[in-house]
Short mmCIF file of C-alpha atoms in Angstrom, two decimals:
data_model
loop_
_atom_site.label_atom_id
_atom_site.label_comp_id
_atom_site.label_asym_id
_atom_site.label_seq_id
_atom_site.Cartn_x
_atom_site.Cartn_y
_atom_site.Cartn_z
CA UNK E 1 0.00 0.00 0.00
CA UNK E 2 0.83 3.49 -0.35
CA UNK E 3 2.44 5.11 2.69
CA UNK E 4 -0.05 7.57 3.96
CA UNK E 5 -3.04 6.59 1.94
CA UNK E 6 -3.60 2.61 3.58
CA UNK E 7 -7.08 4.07 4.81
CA UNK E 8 -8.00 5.27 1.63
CA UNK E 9 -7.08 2.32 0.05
CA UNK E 10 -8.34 -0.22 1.72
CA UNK E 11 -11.41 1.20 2.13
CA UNK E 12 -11.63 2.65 -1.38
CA UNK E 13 -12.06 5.78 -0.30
CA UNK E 14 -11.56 8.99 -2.34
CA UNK E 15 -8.00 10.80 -2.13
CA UNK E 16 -9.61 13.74 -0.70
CA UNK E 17 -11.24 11.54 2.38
CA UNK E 18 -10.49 12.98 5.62
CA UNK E 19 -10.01 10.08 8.08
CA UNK E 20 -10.81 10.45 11.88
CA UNK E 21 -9.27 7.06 13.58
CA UNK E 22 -9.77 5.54 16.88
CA UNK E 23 -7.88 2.76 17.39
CA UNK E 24 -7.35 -0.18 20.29
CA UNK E 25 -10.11 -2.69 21.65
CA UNK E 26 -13.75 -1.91 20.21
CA UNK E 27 -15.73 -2.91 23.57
CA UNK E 28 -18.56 -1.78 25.63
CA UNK E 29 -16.88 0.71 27.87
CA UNK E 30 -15.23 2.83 24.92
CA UNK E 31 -18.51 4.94 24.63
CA UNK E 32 -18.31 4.12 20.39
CA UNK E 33 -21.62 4.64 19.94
CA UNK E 34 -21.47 7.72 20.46
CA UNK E 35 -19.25 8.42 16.92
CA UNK E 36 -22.00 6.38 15.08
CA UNK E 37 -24.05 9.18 16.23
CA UNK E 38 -22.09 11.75 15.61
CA UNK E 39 -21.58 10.84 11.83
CA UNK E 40 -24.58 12.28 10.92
CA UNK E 41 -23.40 15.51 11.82
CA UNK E 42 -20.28 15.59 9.74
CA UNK E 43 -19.34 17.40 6.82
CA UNK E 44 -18.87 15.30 3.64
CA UNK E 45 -15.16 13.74 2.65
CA UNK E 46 -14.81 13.07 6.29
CA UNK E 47 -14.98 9.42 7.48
CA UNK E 48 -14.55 7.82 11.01
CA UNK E 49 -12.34 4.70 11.31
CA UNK E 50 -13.09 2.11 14.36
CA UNK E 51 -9.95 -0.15 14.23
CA UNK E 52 -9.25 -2.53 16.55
CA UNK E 53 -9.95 -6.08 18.04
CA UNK E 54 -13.83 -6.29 18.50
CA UNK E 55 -14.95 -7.99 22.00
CA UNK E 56 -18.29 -9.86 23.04
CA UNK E 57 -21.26 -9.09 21.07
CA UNK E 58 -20.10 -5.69 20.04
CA UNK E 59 -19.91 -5.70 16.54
CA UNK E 60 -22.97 -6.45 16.02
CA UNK E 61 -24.17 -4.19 17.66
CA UNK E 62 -21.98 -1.61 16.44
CA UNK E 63 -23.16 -2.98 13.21
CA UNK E 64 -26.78 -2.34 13.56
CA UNK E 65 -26.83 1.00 14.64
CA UNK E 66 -24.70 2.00 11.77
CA UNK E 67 -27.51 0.43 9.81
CA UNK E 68 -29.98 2.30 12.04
CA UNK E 69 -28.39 5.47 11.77
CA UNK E 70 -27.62 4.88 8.11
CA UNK E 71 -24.40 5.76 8.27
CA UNK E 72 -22.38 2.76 6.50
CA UNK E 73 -21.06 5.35 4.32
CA UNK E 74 -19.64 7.64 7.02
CA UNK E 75 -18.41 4.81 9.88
CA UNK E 76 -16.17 1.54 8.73
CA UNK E 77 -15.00 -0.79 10.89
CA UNK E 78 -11.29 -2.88 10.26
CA UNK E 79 -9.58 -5.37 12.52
CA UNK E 80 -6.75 -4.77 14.03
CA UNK E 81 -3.80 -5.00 12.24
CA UNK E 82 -0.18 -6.15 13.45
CA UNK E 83 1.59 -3.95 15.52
CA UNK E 84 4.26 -3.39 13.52
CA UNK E 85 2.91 -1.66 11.46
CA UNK E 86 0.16 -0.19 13.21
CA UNK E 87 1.86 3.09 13.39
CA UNK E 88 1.72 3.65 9.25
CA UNK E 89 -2.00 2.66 9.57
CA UNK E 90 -1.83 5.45 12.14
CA UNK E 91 -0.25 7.97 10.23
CA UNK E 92 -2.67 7.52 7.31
CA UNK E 93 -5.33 9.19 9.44
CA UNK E 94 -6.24 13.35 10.21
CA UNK E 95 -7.65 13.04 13.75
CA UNK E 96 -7.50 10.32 16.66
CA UNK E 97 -10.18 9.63 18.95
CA UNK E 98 -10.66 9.31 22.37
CA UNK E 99 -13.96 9.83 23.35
CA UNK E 100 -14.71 7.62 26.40
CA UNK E 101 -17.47 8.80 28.84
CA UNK E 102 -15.88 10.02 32.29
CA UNK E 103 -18.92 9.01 33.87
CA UNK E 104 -18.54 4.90 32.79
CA UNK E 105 -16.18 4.48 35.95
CA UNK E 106 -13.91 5.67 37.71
CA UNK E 107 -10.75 3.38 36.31
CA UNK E 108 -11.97 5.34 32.80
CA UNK E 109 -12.49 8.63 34.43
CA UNK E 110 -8.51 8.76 34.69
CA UNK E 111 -6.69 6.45 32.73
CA UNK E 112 -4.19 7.02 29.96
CA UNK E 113 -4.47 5.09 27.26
CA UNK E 114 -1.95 3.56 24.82
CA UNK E 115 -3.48 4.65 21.73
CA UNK E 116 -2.60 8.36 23.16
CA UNK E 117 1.15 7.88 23.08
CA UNK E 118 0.72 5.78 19.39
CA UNK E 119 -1.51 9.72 18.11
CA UNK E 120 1.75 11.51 18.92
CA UNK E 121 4.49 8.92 17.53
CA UNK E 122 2.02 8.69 14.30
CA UNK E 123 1.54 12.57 14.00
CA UNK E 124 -1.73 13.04 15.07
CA UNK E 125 -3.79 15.69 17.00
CA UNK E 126 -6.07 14.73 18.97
CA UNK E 127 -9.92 14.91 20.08
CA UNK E 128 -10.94 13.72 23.07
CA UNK E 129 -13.55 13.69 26.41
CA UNK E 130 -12.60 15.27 29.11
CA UNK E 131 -10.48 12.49 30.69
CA UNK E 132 -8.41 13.94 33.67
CA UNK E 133 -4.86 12.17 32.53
CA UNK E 134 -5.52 12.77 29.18
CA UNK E 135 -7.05 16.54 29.57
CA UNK E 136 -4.28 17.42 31.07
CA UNK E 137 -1.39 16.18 28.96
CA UNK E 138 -2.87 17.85 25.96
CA UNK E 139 -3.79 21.12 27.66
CA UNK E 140 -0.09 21.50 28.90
CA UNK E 141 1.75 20.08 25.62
CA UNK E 142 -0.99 21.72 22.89
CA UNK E 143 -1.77 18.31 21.14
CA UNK E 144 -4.92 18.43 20.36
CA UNK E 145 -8.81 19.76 21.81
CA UNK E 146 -11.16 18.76 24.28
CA UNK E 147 -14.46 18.37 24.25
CA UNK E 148 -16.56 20.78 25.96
CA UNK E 149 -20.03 18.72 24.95
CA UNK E 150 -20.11 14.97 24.52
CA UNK E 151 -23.25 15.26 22.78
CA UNK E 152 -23.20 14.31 19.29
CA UNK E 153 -24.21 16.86 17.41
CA UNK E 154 -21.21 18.71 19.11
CA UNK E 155 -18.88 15.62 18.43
CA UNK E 156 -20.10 15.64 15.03
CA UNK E 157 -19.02 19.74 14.47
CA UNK E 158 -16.06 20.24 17.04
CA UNK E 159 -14.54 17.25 14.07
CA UNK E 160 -15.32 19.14 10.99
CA UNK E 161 -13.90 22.23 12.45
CA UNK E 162 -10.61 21.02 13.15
CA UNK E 163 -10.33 19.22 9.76
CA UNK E 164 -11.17 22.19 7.88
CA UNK E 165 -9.63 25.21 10.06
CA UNK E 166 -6.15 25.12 9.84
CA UNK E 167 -6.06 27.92 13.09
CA UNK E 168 -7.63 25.07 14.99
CA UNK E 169 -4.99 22.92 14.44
CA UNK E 170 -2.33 25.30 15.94
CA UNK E 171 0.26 23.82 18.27
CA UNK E 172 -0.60 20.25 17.18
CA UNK E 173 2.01 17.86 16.05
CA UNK E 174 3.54 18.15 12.37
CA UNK E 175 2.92 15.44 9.77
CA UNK E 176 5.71 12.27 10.88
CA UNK E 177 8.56 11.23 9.17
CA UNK E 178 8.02 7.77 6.91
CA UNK E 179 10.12 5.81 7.57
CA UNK E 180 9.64 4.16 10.03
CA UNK E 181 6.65 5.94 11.30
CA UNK E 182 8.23 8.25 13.86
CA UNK E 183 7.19 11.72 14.39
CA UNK E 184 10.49 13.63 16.17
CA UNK E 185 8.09 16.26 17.08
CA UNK E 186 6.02 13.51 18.04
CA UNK E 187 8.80 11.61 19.90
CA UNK E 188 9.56 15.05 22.08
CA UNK E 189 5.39 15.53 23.32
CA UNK E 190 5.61 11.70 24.48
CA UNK E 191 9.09 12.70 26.34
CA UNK E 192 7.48 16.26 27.71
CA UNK E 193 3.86 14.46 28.37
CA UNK E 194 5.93 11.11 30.35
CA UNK E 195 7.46 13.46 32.43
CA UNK E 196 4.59 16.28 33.64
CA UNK E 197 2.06 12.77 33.44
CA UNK E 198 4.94 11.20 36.06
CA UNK E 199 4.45 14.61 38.21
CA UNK E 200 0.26 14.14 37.98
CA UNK E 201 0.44 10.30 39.31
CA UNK E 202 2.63 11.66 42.22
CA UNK E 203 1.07 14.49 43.12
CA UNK E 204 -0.26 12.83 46.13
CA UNK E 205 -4.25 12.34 45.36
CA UNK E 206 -5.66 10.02 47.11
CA UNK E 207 -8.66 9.25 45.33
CA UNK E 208 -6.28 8.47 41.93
CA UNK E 209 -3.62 6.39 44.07
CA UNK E 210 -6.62 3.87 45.08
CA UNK E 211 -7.05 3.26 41.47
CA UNK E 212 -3.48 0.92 41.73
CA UNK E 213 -3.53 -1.23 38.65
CA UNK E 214 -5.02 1.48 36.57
CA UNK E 215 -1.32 3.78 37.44
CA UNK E 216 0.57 1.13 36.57
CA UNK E 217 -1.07 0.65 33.46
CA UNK E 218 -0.94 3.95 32.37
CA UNK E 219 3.19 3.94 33.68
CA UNK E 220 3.58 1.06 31.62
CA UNK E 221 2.26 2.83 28.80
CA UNK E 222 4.15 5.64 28.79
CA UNK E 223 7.73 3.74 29.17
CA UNK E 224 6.99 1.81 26.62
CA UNK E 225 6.59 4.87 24.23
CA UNK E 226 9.56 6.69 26.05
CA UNK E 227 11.73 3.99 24.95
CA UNK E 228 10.08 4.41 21.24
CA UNK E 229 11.02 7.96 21.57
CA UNK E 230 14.76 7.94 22.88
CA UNK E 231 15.63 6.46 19.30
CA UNK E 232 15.02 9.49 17.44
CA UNK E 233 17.80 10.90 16.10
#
């Protein structure tokens, strides 16, 4: 496939296709729905990607409200892919997702996700809920919005803004380096969002510290994508 274009060309999309990607385990507590919804709201040439390994009955039911919503044209969903070379498929998008609801739990409320860390070594801004971890790594580094409304009407428009107004996109990282698929720029906001994210988990809140396997999981994360990012040269 085409470096850059393995969206478009799987999918047979037109060149011009705009590609918003979430990526990682399609399951009940990642709030997906809520995209399917949103589609209806966004502007044409713009097409959401759910990639990732599906679990339990979701698919199908991801499935049928696509079919409901009659949005097959606007919302595709791909396995995963292997993870070596998941970062190209990364690259390929505009936008990455992460648009859990806080209010699921509180382990969601303020994890960190991988597929955070893979955004910024692909390249990508990013859109997502109001996570605490996440909110505030990309309020202090500049790598992309949060949502103010989770609604998805607002979903559906806060997207189309950023992929058409350039000012929106201000701050965000710069298009990676191919290849590999290792943003520098990238590589420094995992560095700069490791560290202050180190400082957040240590800060001495209780309520977060009681939430033990979900701070190591989100350490875990990150050192694995500091290690990515010492090898840029």
């Amino acid at each position: 496939m085409t470096p850059g274009k393995r969206f478009h060309q799987q999918l047979n999309l037109p060149p011009q296709t705009q590609i918003v990607l979430y990526q990682g385990n399609i399951q009940a507590n990642r709030s997906l729905e809520r995209l399917i919804y949103a589609a209806r709201f966004l502007d044409p040439d713009i097409v959401i990607v759910l990639m990732g390994r599906t679990r339990g009955k979701i698919l199908t039911q991801l499935e049928a409200l696509i079919a409901q919503e009659g949005v097959a044209d606007r919302v595709k969903i791909l396995p995963p892919v292997p993870y070596a070379e998941l970062l190209s498929w990364t690259a390929s998008a505009d936008l990455g997702l992460t648009v859990y609801s806080p209010g699921y739990s509180d382990n969601v409320r303020v994890f960190l996700p991988n597929k955070l860390f893979e955004y910024f070594m692909a390249g990508l801004p990013v859109l997502s809920a109001p996570l605490e971890a996440v909110t505030e790594i990309i309020t202090r580094h500049d790598t992309g919005v949060i949502l103010s409304s989770l609604e998805p009407e607002d979903v559906g428009s806060t997207i189309n803004t950023l992929l058409k107004d350039s000012v929106a996109w201000n701050g965000c990282i710069s298009t990676p380096c191919e290849p590999p698929v290792n943003s520098c720029a990238g590589k420094k906001k995992v560095l700069d969002s490791f560290n202050y994210m180190m400082s957040y988990l240590l800060r001495g809140n209780q309520e977060k510290l009681r939430l033990k396997q979900r701070v190591k999981s989100s350490i875990s994360a990150c050192m694995y994508w500091v290690m990515q990012a010492t090898m840029c040269g």
